[in-house]
Amino acid sequence: MRQQLVDAADIAIELALKSTAVVKGTNEPSEVARLVNALPENLVQAWSGFVASGAMTASAAFCHAKPRVAWTSPLVGHAKPHEPELGDLLMVMDVQGKNERSRRALLIQVKKSKKKGKQCTLTREDDLVQRHMYSDWPKFNILGCSGKRITDATSKR
């Protein structure tokens, strides 16, 4: 069933990116805006059949370039903290079952290849910093939030 969900999500994403009903343009922020606009409904249509009972809703938030976060660089000789954007797109899936409710969020960093149909490669320092953040989830501060610290969400499960 996992592969069926993945395949359905791939189709939902592809359809959302083809939609030009609300958003024009092909740059990364335009692509994110297209996903925010069309992906939640596409995912609900694609995945509702997998919900045994109850209902599923999805919502999305455009968060391209903001908020930014900061953490101390682990690189030797790199005195300045890293300050990447936290993400481009926040998806929230909410499934109301017969007896319980399940809500999950997914923070997505979008990358767009400069060559159509080609896989995006991450070679620039800022891209690699974001990759590190998503793979290792270091403790970071959200900039502009009075120094509040966000810790690894997995430690609170």
Coordinates of C-alpha atoms in Angstrom, one line a residue:
M1 CA 0.0 0.0 0.0
R2 CA 2.9 2.4 0.7
Q3 CA 3.9 2.4 -3.0
Q4 CA 0.3 3.1 -4.0
L5 CA 0.3 6.2 -1.7
V6 CA 3.6 7.3 -3.1
D7 CA 2.4 6.9 -6.7
A8 CA -0.8 8.7 -6.0
A9 CA 1.2 11.6 -4.4
D10 CA 3.5 11.8 -7.4
I11 CA 0.5 12.2 -9.7
A12 CA -1.1 14.8 -7.3
I13 CA 2.1 16.8 -7.3
E14 CA 2.5 16.6 -11.1
L15 CA -1.1 17.8 -11.6
A16 CA -0.6 20.6 -9.1
L17 CA 2.5 21.8 -10.9
K18 CA 0.7 21.8 -14.3
S19 CA -2.1 24.0 -13.0
T20 CA -1.9 27.6 -14.3
A21 CA -5.4 28.6 -13.1
V22 CA -4.2 30.9 -10.3
V23 CA -0.4 31.2 -10.6
K24 CA 1.6 32.1 -13.7
G25 CA 5.4 31.8 -14.0
T26 CA 7.9 29.0 -13.7
N27 CA 10.4 30.2 -11.0
E28 CA 10.6 28.4 -7.7
P29 CA 8.2 30.7 -5.7
S30 CA 5.6 30.2 -8.5
E31 CA 6.0 26.5 -8.3
V32 CA 5.6 26.5 -4.5
A33 CA 2.5 28.8 -4.9
R34 CA 1.0 26.3 -7.4
L35 CA 1.6 23.5 -4.9
V36 CA -0.1 25.5 -2.1
N37 CA -3.1 26.2 -4.4
A38 CA -3.7 22.8 -5.9
L39 CA -1.9 20.1 -4.0
P40 CA -4.1 19.8 -0.9
E41 CA -7.2 19.1 -2.9
N42 CA -5.3 16.7 -5.2
L43 CA -4.0 14.7 -2.3
V44 CA -7.4 14.4 -0.7
Q45 CA -8.8 13.1 -3.9
A46 CA -5.9 10.7 -4.4
W47 CA -5.7 9.4 -0.8
S48 CA -9.3 9.5 0.5
G49 CA -9.8 5.9 -0.8
F50 CA -7.2 4.7 1.6
V51 CA -9.0 6.1 4.7
A52 CA -11.0 3.2 6.2
S53 CA -13.7 5.4 7.8
G54 CA -14.1 9.1 8.5
A55 CA -12.7 11.9 6.4
M56 CA -9.4 13.4 5.4
T57 CA -8.5 17.1 4.9
A58 CA -5.3 18.7 3.7
S59 CA -4.1 22.3 3.9
A60 CA -0.9 24.1 2.8
A61 CA 0.9 27.2 3.7
F62 CA 3.4 29.2 1.5
C63 CA 6.4 29.9 3.6
H64 CA 9.1 30.5 0.9
A65 CA 12.0 32.6 2.3
K66 CA 10.4 33.1 5.7
P67 CA 10.9 32.2 8.5
R68 CA 14.6 31.9 8.6
V69 CA 16.5 30.0 11.2
A70 CA 20.0 30.1 12.6
W71 CA 22.4 27.7 14.2
T72 CA 26.1 27.5 14.9
S73 CA 28.0 26.2 12.0
P74 CA 29.7 22.8 12.5
L75 CA 32.3 23.7 9.9
V76 CA 35.8 24.4 11.1
G77 CA 36.7 28.0 10.6
H78 CA 33.1 29.1 9.8
A79 CA 32.4 31.7 12.5
K80 CA 29.1 33.0 11.2
P81 CA 26.0 31.0 12.0
H82 CA 24.0 29.4 9.2
E83 CA 20.7 31.2 8.5
P84 CA 18.7 29.3 5.9
E85 CA 15.0 29.5 5.2
L86 CA 13.1 27.0 7.3
G87 CA 11.1 25.7 4.3
D88 CA 9.0 26.6 1.3
L89 CA 5.8 24.7 1.9
L90 CA 4.0 23.4 5.0
M91 CA 1.5 20.6 4.4
V92 CA -0.9 19.5 7.1
M93 CA -2.9 16.3 6.7
D94 CA -5.9 15.7 9.1
V95 CA -7.7 12.4 9.2
Q96 CA -10.8 12.1 11.3
G97 CA -11.5 8.5 11.9
K98 CA -14.5 6.9 13.6
N99 CA -12.9 7.1 17.1
E100 CA -9.8 9.3 16.8
R101 CA -8.2 12.1 14.9
S102 CA -4.7 12.0 13.4
R103 CA -2.9 15.1 12.2
R104 CA 0.5 15.2 10.6
A105 CA 2.6 18.0 9.2
L106 CA 5.3 18.0 6.6
L107 CA 7.7 20.8 6.0
I108 CA 9.0 20.8 2.5
Q109 CA 12.1 22.5 0.9
V110 CA 11.5 22.9 -2.8
K111 CA 14.4 22.8 -5.3
K112 CA 13.9 23.4 -9.0
S113 CA 16.3 22.2 -11.6
K114 CA 17.5 24.8 -14.1
K115 CA 17.1 22.2 -16.9
K116 CA 13.6 20.9 -17.6
G117 CA 13.3 17.2 -16.8
K118 CA 16.6 17.0 -15.0
Q119 CA 17.3 16.0 -11.4
C120 CA 18.2 18.9 -9.2
T121 CA 21.7 18.7 -7.8
L122 CA 22.7 20.4 -4.6
T123 CA 26.2 21.9 -4.9
R124 CA 25.9 25.5 -3.6
E125 CA 26.8 26.1 0.1
D126 CA 23.3 27.4 0.9
D127 CA 21.7 24.3 -0.6
L128 CA 24.0 22.0 1.3
V129 CA 23.2 23.9 4.5
Q130 CA 19.5 23.3 4.0
R131 CA 20.2 19.7 3.2
H132 CA 22.1 19.3 6.5
M133 CA 19.2 21.0 8.4
Y134 CA 16.7 18.6 7.0
S135 CA 18.8 15.5 7.4
D136 CA 20.3 16.2 10.8
W137 CA 17.7 18.7 12.3
P138 CA 20.2 20.7 14.4
K139 CA 18.9 22.8 17.3
F140 CA 18.1 26.2 15.8
N141 CA 16.7 29.6 16.6
I142 CA 13.9 31.0 14.6
L143 CA 15.0 34.5 13.6
G144 CA 12.8 37.3 14.8
C145 CA 11.1 35.2 17.5
S146 CA 12.7 36.6 20.7
G147 CA 15.4 33.9 20.9
K148 CA 13.0 31.0 21.4
R149 CA 14.8 27.7 20.7
I150 CA 13.3 24.9 18.8
T151 CA 14.6 21.5 19.6
D152 CA 14.6 18.2 17.7
A153 CA 10.9 17.3 17.4
T154 CA 11.8 13.6 17.3
S155 CA 12.9 13.7 20.9
K156 CA 9.4 14.6 22.1
R157 CA 7.7 11.4 20.7

